[in-house]
């Protein structure tokens, strides 16, 4: 009797350990890459903290923090070309801004602004998906189009650990594998789907191993190690562009903030656990340690970089607040080609109230 049982190693790949020491293969031009990435990671961290405060001040609505996941996002987006198709969730703002989305635009979603979902035409970026895992099917379709058009572009879909319990994940993986499509399935395993921890989400020891059943390659990487993420994404992208089919990447990371500004994580997770990830495993701390060892970083640079990040965040907030408002009517018309009767009635009622 042949019994299929997982006997693999669950340790994620690393290039830098938590002390910032090299334990794997650094990419070429690692120093140049790190000097580009690290300041951007600082900017993203400040952006994220500020967005949460803006919500508390009532200046924006619900916001989903990505704090702790900067390396997973920036390390993977760094591999993408402008012509690749990107299908993000609501938690990928660091990656999207790295790809070129204006920070002010990135905040529009939390303002409920109709333009938030209108991604700039110079990118092949779908609007952030809220319905869990639905974008996986769109990405597979885009990957199929890339293949039919015989380009070497690819589609990359971002999703969380929770999304792997949805049917869309299984359908997407299966179809992409059978059709050998150029799709990278990038799962940020941030340990939680709102309050549900990953061990209650799946009985698999890893998410990466789910790839095996579909005939897809699976990679489990330390998502807080920007070099390791970059290497894994390069591997997957090279396979996709060479016509070798899809790869599932599981980036093991941690959501340092709440699920959204409407969530209180102290009700379902231990402060000590959060502290462990926030202190020992912070992706920014790890990269800074490596840069410092290389003699490429010091307190003075850090201070200058923080000041620059602060100025950039300030400017983004000012631009977001100066962005022209839309009327309720325009917001309704933006959603529907023809305003449905119920909504038309409500708009008419509101018009009467305003008079
Ligand atoms: C189809 C669907 N079901 C439920 C929800 C409610 N919901 C919003 S976020 C979320 C958790 C998703 O967790 P995960 O996929 O791990 O992504 P994360 O938020 O951790 O980035 C759920 C259940 C939804 N948006 N869509
Ligand atoms: Mg999650």
Short mmCIF file of C-alpha atoms and ligand atoms in Angstrom, two decimals:
data_model
loop_
_atom_site.label_atom_id
_atom_site.label_comp_id
_atom_site.label_asym_id
_atom_site.label_seq_id
_atom_site.Cartn_x
_atom_site.Cartn_y
_atom_site.Cartn_z
CA UNK A 1 0.00 0.00 0.00
CA UNK A 2 1.39 3.35 -0.96
CA UNK A 3 0.48 6.02 1.54
CA UNK A 4 1.10 9.65 0.59
CA UNK A 5 2.21 11.54 3.63
CA UNK A 6 4.03 14.83 4.07
CA UNK A 7 7.56 14.14 5.25
CA UNK A 8 9.16 17.37 4.06
CA UNK A 9 10.87 20.08 6.02
CA UNK A 10 8.63 22.93 7.12
CA UNK A 11 11.52 25.36 7.67
CA UNK A 12 11.14 28.29 5.30
CA UNK A 13 14.08 29.24 3.04
CA UNK A 14 16.22 32.07 4.33
CA UNK A 15 19.01 34.19 2.93
CA UNK A 16 19.35 36.32 6.07
CA UNK A 17 18.72 34.95 9.52
CA UNK A 18 17.13 37.08 12.21
CA UNK A 19 20.48 38.54 13.19
CA UNK A 20 20.95 39.74 9.61
CA UNK A 21 23.69 37.17 8.91
CA UNK A 22 23.91 35.55 5.49
CA UNK A 23 22.77 31.91 5.60
CA UNK A 24 21.72 31.49 1.96
CA UNK A 25 22.50 32.80 -1.50
CA UNK A 26 22.43 36.58 -1.84
CA UNK A 27 21.16 37.93 -5.17
CA UNK A 28 23.56 39.77 -7.50
CA UNK A 29 23.90 43.43 -6.59
CA UNK A 30 22.48 42.72 -3.16
CA UNK A 31 23.82 45.98 -1.73
CA UNK A 32 22.24 48.14 -4.45
CA UNK A 33 18.95 46.33 -4.06
CA UNK A 34 18.97 46.68 -0.28
CA UNK A 35 19.80 50.39 -0.49
CA UNK A 36 16.76 50.81 -2.73
CA UNK A 37 14.44 48.58 -0.72
CA UNK A 38 15.24 49.54 2.85
CA UNK A 39 14.34 53.26 2.57
CA UNK A 40 11.16 52.25 0.76
CA UNK A 41 10.31 49.82 3.54
CA UNK A 42 10.72 52.64 6.07
CA UNK A 43 8.44 54.86 4.01
CA UNK A 44 5.85 52.06 3.86
CA UNK A 45 6.01 51.50 7.62
CA UNK A 46 5.39 55.21 8.29
CA UNK A 47 2.64 55.30 5.68
CA UNK A 48 0.92 52.36 7.34
CA UNK A 49 1.16 53.83 10.84
CA UNK A 50 -0.15 57.17 9.60
CA UNK A 51 -3.07 55.59 7.75
CA UNK A 52 -4.18 53.89 10.95
CA UNK A 53 -4.04 57.22 12.79
CA UNK A 54 -5.98 58.94 10.00
CA UNK A 55 -8.75 56.43 10.50
CA UNK A 56 -8.79 57.14 14.24
CA UNK A 57 -9.09 60.85 13.45
CA UNK A 58 -12.01 60.20 11.12
CA UNK A 59 -10.06 61.43 8.09
CA UNK A 60 -10.32 58.08 6.28
CA UNK A 61 -12.56 55.04 6.72
CA UNK A 62 -11.59 51.40 7.23
CA UNK A 63 -7.95 50.60 6.54
CA UNK A 64 -6.17 47.21 6.40
CA UNK A 65 -2.61 47.53 7.75
CA UNK A 66 0.25 45.62 6.08
CA UNK A 67 2.81 46.32 8.83
CA UNK A 68 5.22 43.36 9.16
CA UNK A 69 4.62 42.24 5.58
CA UNK A 70 6.81 44.84 3.82
CA UNK A 71 9.56 42.35 2.86
CA UNK A 72 7.10 39.82 1.44
CA UNK A 73 5.56 42.50 -0.74
CA UNK A 74 8.58 44.54 -1.83
CA UNK A 75 10.82 41.52 -2.38
CA UNK A 76 8.26 39.96 -4.70
CA UNK A 77 7.09 43.09 -6.53
CA UNK A 78 10.76 43.89 -7.21
CA UNK A 79 10.80 41.03 -9.73
CA UNK A 80 7.77 42.23 -11.71
CA UNK A 81 7.87 44.02 -15.01
CA UNK A 82 5.48 46.82 -15.90
CA UNK A 83 3.85 44.50 -18.44
CA UNK A 84 3.08 41.72 -15.95
CA UNK A 85 -0.47 41.43 -14.64
CA UNK A 86 -0.97 41.99 -10.91
CA UNK A 87 -4.02 40.90 -8.92
CA UNK A 88 -3.78 42.22 -5.35
CA UNK A 89 -5.95 42.08 -2.25
CA UNK A 90 -6.69 44.97 0.10
CA UNK A 91 -3.41 44.34 2.00
CA UNK A 92 -0.83 44.86 -0.75
CA UNK A 93 -0.39 48.63 -0.67
CA UNK A 94 3.37 48.40 0.04
CA UNK A 95 3.86 46.28 -3.06
CA UNK A 96 1.55 48.38 -5.21
CA UNK A 97 3.32 51.59 -4.20
CA UNK A 98 6.66 49.95 -4.95
CA UNK A 99 5.28 49.09 -8.39
CA UNK A 100 4.43 52.76 -8.90
CA UNK A 101 0.97 53.41 -7.50
CA UNK A 102 0.91 56.95 -6.08
CA UNK A 103 0.65 56.88 -2.26
CA UNK A 104 -2.23 59.37 -2.37
CA UNK A 105 -4.10 57.05 -4.72
CA UNK A 106 -3.35 54.13 -2.39
CA UNK A 107 -5.29 55.95 0.35
CA UNK A 108 -8.36 56.65 -1.78
CA UNK A 109 -9.87 53.23 -1.12
CA UNK A 110 -10.11 54.00 2.56
CA UNK A 111 -11.93 57.19 1.61
CA UNK A 112 -14.52 55.18 -0.28
CA UNK A 113 -13.64 57.22 -3.35
CA UNK A 114 -14.91 55.81 -6.67
CA UNK A 115 -11.53 56.51 -8.31
CA UNK A 116 -9.77 54.14 -5.88
CA UNK A 117 -10.61 51.18 -8.07
CA UNK A 118 -9.52 52.90 -11.28
CA UNK A 119 -5.92 51.77 -11.46
CA UNK A 120 -3.55 53.93 -13.56
CA UNK A 121 -3.51 52.71 -17.13
CA UNK A 122 0.27 52.48 -17.35
CA UNK A 123 0.08 49.41 -15.08
CA UNK A 124 -1.62 46.09 -15.57
CA UNK A 125 -3.01 46.10 -12.08
CA UNK A 126 -6.46 44.95 -11.05
CA UNK A 127 -8.17 46.96 -8.31
CA UNK A 128 -7.62 45.53 -4.80
CA UNK A 129 -9.95 42.58 -4.30
CA UNK A 130 -12.02 42.36 -1.13
CA UNK A 131 -13.91 39.13 -1.90
CA UNK A 132 -11.45 36.54 -0.60
CA UNK A 133 -9.71 34.53 -3.36
CA UNK A 134 -11.94 35.80 -6.20
CA UNK A 135 -8.95 37.47 -7.90
CA UNK A 136 -7.19 34.11 -8.22
CA UNK A 137 -9.49 33.17 -11.10
CA UNK A 138 -8.97 36.54 -12.79
CA UNK A 139 -5.20 36.03 -12.58
CA UNK A 140 -5.42 32.57 -14.09
CA UNK A 141 -7.43 34.05 -16.97
CA UNK A 142 -4.83 36.77 -17.48
CA UNK A 143 -2.07 34.15 -17.40
CA UNK A 144 -3.92 32.20 -20.04
CA UNK A 145 -4.14 35.33 -22.19
CA UNK A 146 -0.36 35.85 -21.84
CA UNK A 147 0.18 32.30 -23.02
CA UNK A 148 -2.23 32.59 -25.96
CA UNK A 149 -0.57 35.85 -27.01
CA UNK A 150 2.83 34.12 -26.81
CA UNK A 151 4.42 36.88 -24.74
CA UNK A 152 6.71 36.19 -21.82
CA UNK A 153 4.60 38.30 -19.48
CA UNK A 154 3.06 36.60 -16.47
CA UNK A 155 0.23 37.06 -13.99
CA UNK A 156 0.86 37.28 -10.26
CA UNK A 157 -1.88 36.86 -7.73
CA UNK A 158 -1.57 37.86 -4.09
CA UNK A 159 -3.75 36.28 -1.41
CA UNK A 160 -3.66 35.31 2.24
CA UNK A 161 -3.53 32.06 4.18
CA UNK A 162 -7.30 32.21 4.66
CA UNK A 163 -7.88 32.39 0.91
CA UNK A 164 -6.44 28.90 0.47
CA UNK A 165 -9.63 27.49 2.02
CA UNK A 166 -11.75 28.94 -0.78
CA UNK A 167 -12.83 26.96 -3.83
CA UNK A 168 -11.38 29.64 -6.10
CA UNK A 169 -7.88 28.75 -4.89
CA UNK A 170 -8.29 25.08 -5.79
CA UNK A 171 -9.92 25.81 -9.15
CA UNK A 172 -7.27 28.36 -10.04
CA UNK A 173 -4.36 26.11 -9.08
CA UNK A 174 -5.76 23.16 -10.95
CA UNK A 175 -6.54 25.05 -14.13
CA UNK A 176 -3.21 26.89 -14.19
CA UNK A 177 -1.34 23.61 -13.70
CA UNK A 178 -3.22 21.66 -16.35
CA UNK A 179 -2.80 24.49 -18.85
CA UNK A 180 0.82 25.21 -17.75
CA UNK A 181 0.03 28.89 -17.38
CA UNK A 182 2.52 31.62 -16.47
CA UNK A 183 0.97 32.41 -13.09
CA UNK A 184 2.64 32.96 -9.73
CA UNK A 185 0.39 32.22 -6.77
CA UNK A 186 1.84 34.37 -3.99
CA UNK A 187 0.41 33.53 -0.58
CA UNK A 188 1.31 35.79 2.31
CA UNK A 189 0.81 33.53 5.26
CA UNK A 190 0.49 36.23 7.91
CA UNK A 191 -0.76 33.61 10.41
CA UNK A 192 -4.33 34.89 10.62
CA UNK A 193 -7.54 35.23 8.65
CA UNK A 194 -9.02 37.97 10.82
CA UNK A 195 -9.13 36.09 14.16
CA UNK A 196 -8.68 32.55 12.80
CA UNK A 197 -5.10 31.28 13.22
CA UNK A 198 -3.60 29.33 10.34
CA UNK A 199 -3.58 26.01 12.24
CA UNK A 200 -7.38 26.24 12.37
CA UNK A 201 -7.52 27.19 8.71
CA UNK A 202 -5.74 24.12 7.38
CA UNK A 203 -4.46 20.79 8.68
CA UNK A 204 -1.51 20.90 6.25
CA UNK A 205 1.83 21.47 7.95
CA UNK A 206 2.53 24.09 5.24
CA UNK A 207 0.60 25.94 2.55
CA UNK A 208 3.39 25.42 0.01
CA UNK A 209 2.86 21.66 0.02
CA UNK A 210 -0.68 22.11 -1.31
CA UNK A 211 0.99 22.77 -4.68
CA UNK A 212 2.15 19.16 -4.97
CA UNK A 213 -1.32 17.68 -5.42
CA UNK A 214 -1.93 19.89 -8.46
CA UNK A 215 1.42 19.17 -10.08
CA UNK A 216 2.62 22.68 -9.28
CA UNK A 217 5.93 23.59 -7.65
CA UNK A 218 5.63 24.93 -4.12
CA UNK A 219 8.18 27.09 -2.33
CA UNK A 220 8.10 28.03 1.36
CA UNK A 221 10.12 31.09 2.10
CA UNK A 222 10.73 33.33 5.10
CA UNK A 223 8.48 36.25 4.16
CA UNK A 224 10.31 38.59 6.52
CA UNK A 225 13.57 38.07 4.64
CA UNK A 226 13.42 40.37 1.63
CA UNK A 227 16.33 38.64 -0.15
CA UNK A 228 14.79 35.19 0.28
CA UNK A 229 11.45 36.44 -1.07
CA UNK A 230 13.19 38.05 -4.04
CA UNK A 231 15.05 34.82 -4.83
CA UNK A 232 11.87 32.74 -4.60
CA UNK A 233 9.96 35.16 -6.82
CA UNK A 234 12.77 35.19 -9.38
CA UNK A 235 12.68 31.41 -9.48
CA UNK A 236 8.90 31.41 -10.01
CA UNK A 237 9.00 34.23 -12.58
CA UNK A 238 11.77 32.55 -14.59
CA UNK A 239 9.74 29.33 -14.70
CA UNK A 240 6.63 31.22 -15.79
CA UNK A 241 8.44 33.17 -18.53
CA UNK A 242 10.11 30.00 -19.83
CA UNK A 243 6.70 28.33 -20.22
CA UNK A 244 7.21 25.91 -17.32
CA UNK A 245 3.93 26.74 -15.65
CA UNK A 246 2.75 28.02 -12.29
CA UNK A 247 4.48 28.15 -8.90
CA UNK A 248 2.93 28.56 -5.47
CA UNK A 249 5.00 30.65 -3.09
CA UNK A 250 4.17 30.64 0.60
CA UNK A 251 5.79 33.64 2.27
CA UNK A 252 5.74 33.03 6.01
CA UNK A 253 5.18 36.36 7.68
CA UNK A 254 3.13 37.99 10.43
CA UNK A 255 0.47 40.69 10.49
CA UNK A 256 1.78 43.03 13.17
CA UNK A 257 -1.30 45.25 13.16
CA UNK A 258 -5.00 44.50 13.43
CA UNK A 259 -6.85 42.80 10.55
CA UNK A 260 -8.36 46.19 9.78
CA UNK A 261 -9.00 49.32 11.82
CA UNK A 262 -12.31 47.66 12.81
CA UNK A 263 -10.51 44.79 14.57
CA UNK A 264 -9.07 44.38 18.08
CA UNK A 265 -6.46 41.58 17.88
CA UNK A 266 -5.79 41.65 21.65
CA UNK A 267 -8.99 39.62 21.94
CA UNK A 268 -7.56 36.62 20.13
CA UNK A 269 -3.76 36.66 20.25
CA UNK A 270 -1.11 36.84 22.93
CA UNK A 271 0.87 40.03 23.35
CA UNK A 272 4.04 37.92 23.78
CA UNK A 273 3.55 36.36 20.36
CA UNK A 274 3.13 39.73 18.69
CA UNK A 275 6.17 41.02 20.58
CA UNK A 276 8.28 38.08 19.38
CA UNK A 277 7.50 38.86 15.76
CA UNK A 278 7.73 42.60 16.26
CA UNK A 279 11.14 42.50 17.91
CA UNK A 280 13.06 39.45 16.71
CA UNK A 281 11.53 38.95 13.28
CA UNK A 282 10.77 42.44 12.00
CA UNK A 283 11.73 42.52 8.31
CA UNK A 284 13.04 46.09 8.55
CA UNK A 285 15.28 45.32 11.52
CA UNK A 286 16.75 42.31 9.74
CA UNK A 287 17.66 44.24 6.59
CA UNK A 288 19.06 47.13 8.61
CA UNK A 289 21.30 44.70 10.51
CA UNK A 290 22.69 43.34 7.26
CA UNK A 291 23.22 46.83 5.82
CA UNK A 292 24.97 47.90 9.03
CA UNK A 293 27.29 44.87 8.89
CA UNK A 294 28.21 45.84 5.35
CA UNK A 295 29.13 49.32 6.55
CA UNK A 296 26.34 50.74 4.38
CA UNK A 297 24.09 52.08 7.13
CA UNK A 298 24.35 54.10 10.32
CA UNK A 299 22.20 56.21 12.63
CA UNK A 300 22.75 59.32 10.57
CA UNK A 301 21.46 57.65 7.41
CA UNK A 302 18.57 56.24 9.37
CA UNK A 303 17.59 59.69 10.65
CA UNK A 304 17.76 61.21 7.15
CA UNK A 305 15.71 58.36 5.76
CA UNK A 306 13.07 58.70 8.48
CA UNK A 307 12.78 62.44 7.80
CA UNK A 308 12.34 61.80 4.10
CA UNK A 309 9.72 59.13 4.74
CA UNK A 310 7.83 61.47 7.03
CA UNK A 311 7.82 64.25 4.42
CA UNK A 312 6.61 61.84 1.76
CA UNK A 313 3.80 60.56 3.95
CA UNK A 314 2.75 64.12 4.78
CA UNK A 315 2.63 64.98 1.09
CA UNK A 316 0.58 61.86 0.30
CA UNK A 317 -1.96 62.75 2.98
CA UNK A 318 -2.21 66.33 1.71
CA UNK A 319 -2.74 65.12 -1.87
CA UNK A 320 -5.31 62.57 -0.75
CA UNK A 321 -7.25 65.22 1.18
CA UNK A 322 -7.09 67.68 -1.73
CA UNK A 323 -8.39 65.05 -4.16
CA UNK A 324 -11.74 66.26 -5.55
CA UNK A 325 -14.74 64.72 -3.82
CA UNK A 326 -17.44 62.91 -5.73
CA UNK A 327 -21.10 63.45 -5.03
CA UNK A 328 -23.25 60.59 -3.76
CA UNK A 329 -24.97 60.58 -7.14
CA UNK A 330 -21.66 60.20 -8.98
CA UNK A 331 -20.65 57.40 -6.63
CA UNK A 332 -23.88 55.52 -7.39
CA UNK A 333 -23.56 56.06 -11.14
CA UNK A 334 -19.99 54.84 -11.07
CA UNK A 335 -21.11 51.42 -9.82
CA UNK A 336 -24.05 50.80 -12.14
CA UNK A 337 -24.47 51.36 -15.88
CA UNK A 338 -28.14 52.05 -15.07
CA UNK A 339 -29.00 53.07 -11.54
CA UNK A 340 -31.39 50.43 -10.16
CA UNK A 341 -34.83 51.52 -9.07
CA UNK A 342 -34.25 51.12 -5.32
CA UNK A 343 -31.14 53.21 -5.41
CA UNK A 344 -32.76 55.82 -7.67
CA UNK A 345 -35.54 56.17 -5.07
CA UNK A 346 -33.02 56.64 -2.28
CA UNK A 347 -31.14 59.25 -4.29
CA UNK A 348 -34.44 61.09 -4.96
CA UNK A 349 -35.32 60.97 -1.23
CA UNK A 350 -31.93 62.36 -0.34
CA UNK A 351 -32.38 65.10 -2.93
CA UNK A 352 -35.66 66.10 -1.20
CA UNK A 353 -33.95 66.12 2.22
CA UNK A 354 -31.18 68.35 0.91
CA UNK A 355 -33.71 70.92 -0.32
C1 LIG B 1 -15.62 35.50 0.07
C2 LIG B 1 -15.38 36.23 1.34
N1 LIG B 1 -15.68 35.67 2.53
C3 LIG B 1 -15.43 36.34 3.68
C4 LIG B 1 -14.96 37.61 3.67
C5 LIG B 1 -14.69 38.35 4.96
N2 LIG B 1 -13.23 38.47 5.15
C6 LIG B 1 -12.57 39.59 4.88
S1 LIG B 1 -10.91 39.44 5.15
C7 LIG B 1 -11.08 37.84 5.66
C8 LIG B 1 -9.87 37.05 6.09
C9 LIG B 1 -8.91 36.77 5.00
O1 LIG B 1 -7.76 36.20 5.53
P1 LIG B 1 -6.48 35.93 4.63
O2 LIG B 1 -6.88 35.32 3.34
O3 LIG B 1 -5.50 35.21 5.46
O4 LIG B 1 -5.94 37.40 4.28
P2 LIG B 1 -5.40 38.53 5.29
O5 LIG B 1 -6.57 39.40 5.63
O6 LIG B 1 -4.81 37.87 6.48
O7 LIG B 1 -4.39 39.30 4.50
C10 LIG B 1 -12.42 37.46 5.61
C11 LIG B 1 -12.90 36.12 6.03
C12 LIG B 1 -14.69 38.19 2.40
N3 LIG B 1 -14.18 39.43 2.29
N4 LIG B 1 -14.90 37.50 1.26
MG1 LIG B 2 -3.94 35.97 6.63
#
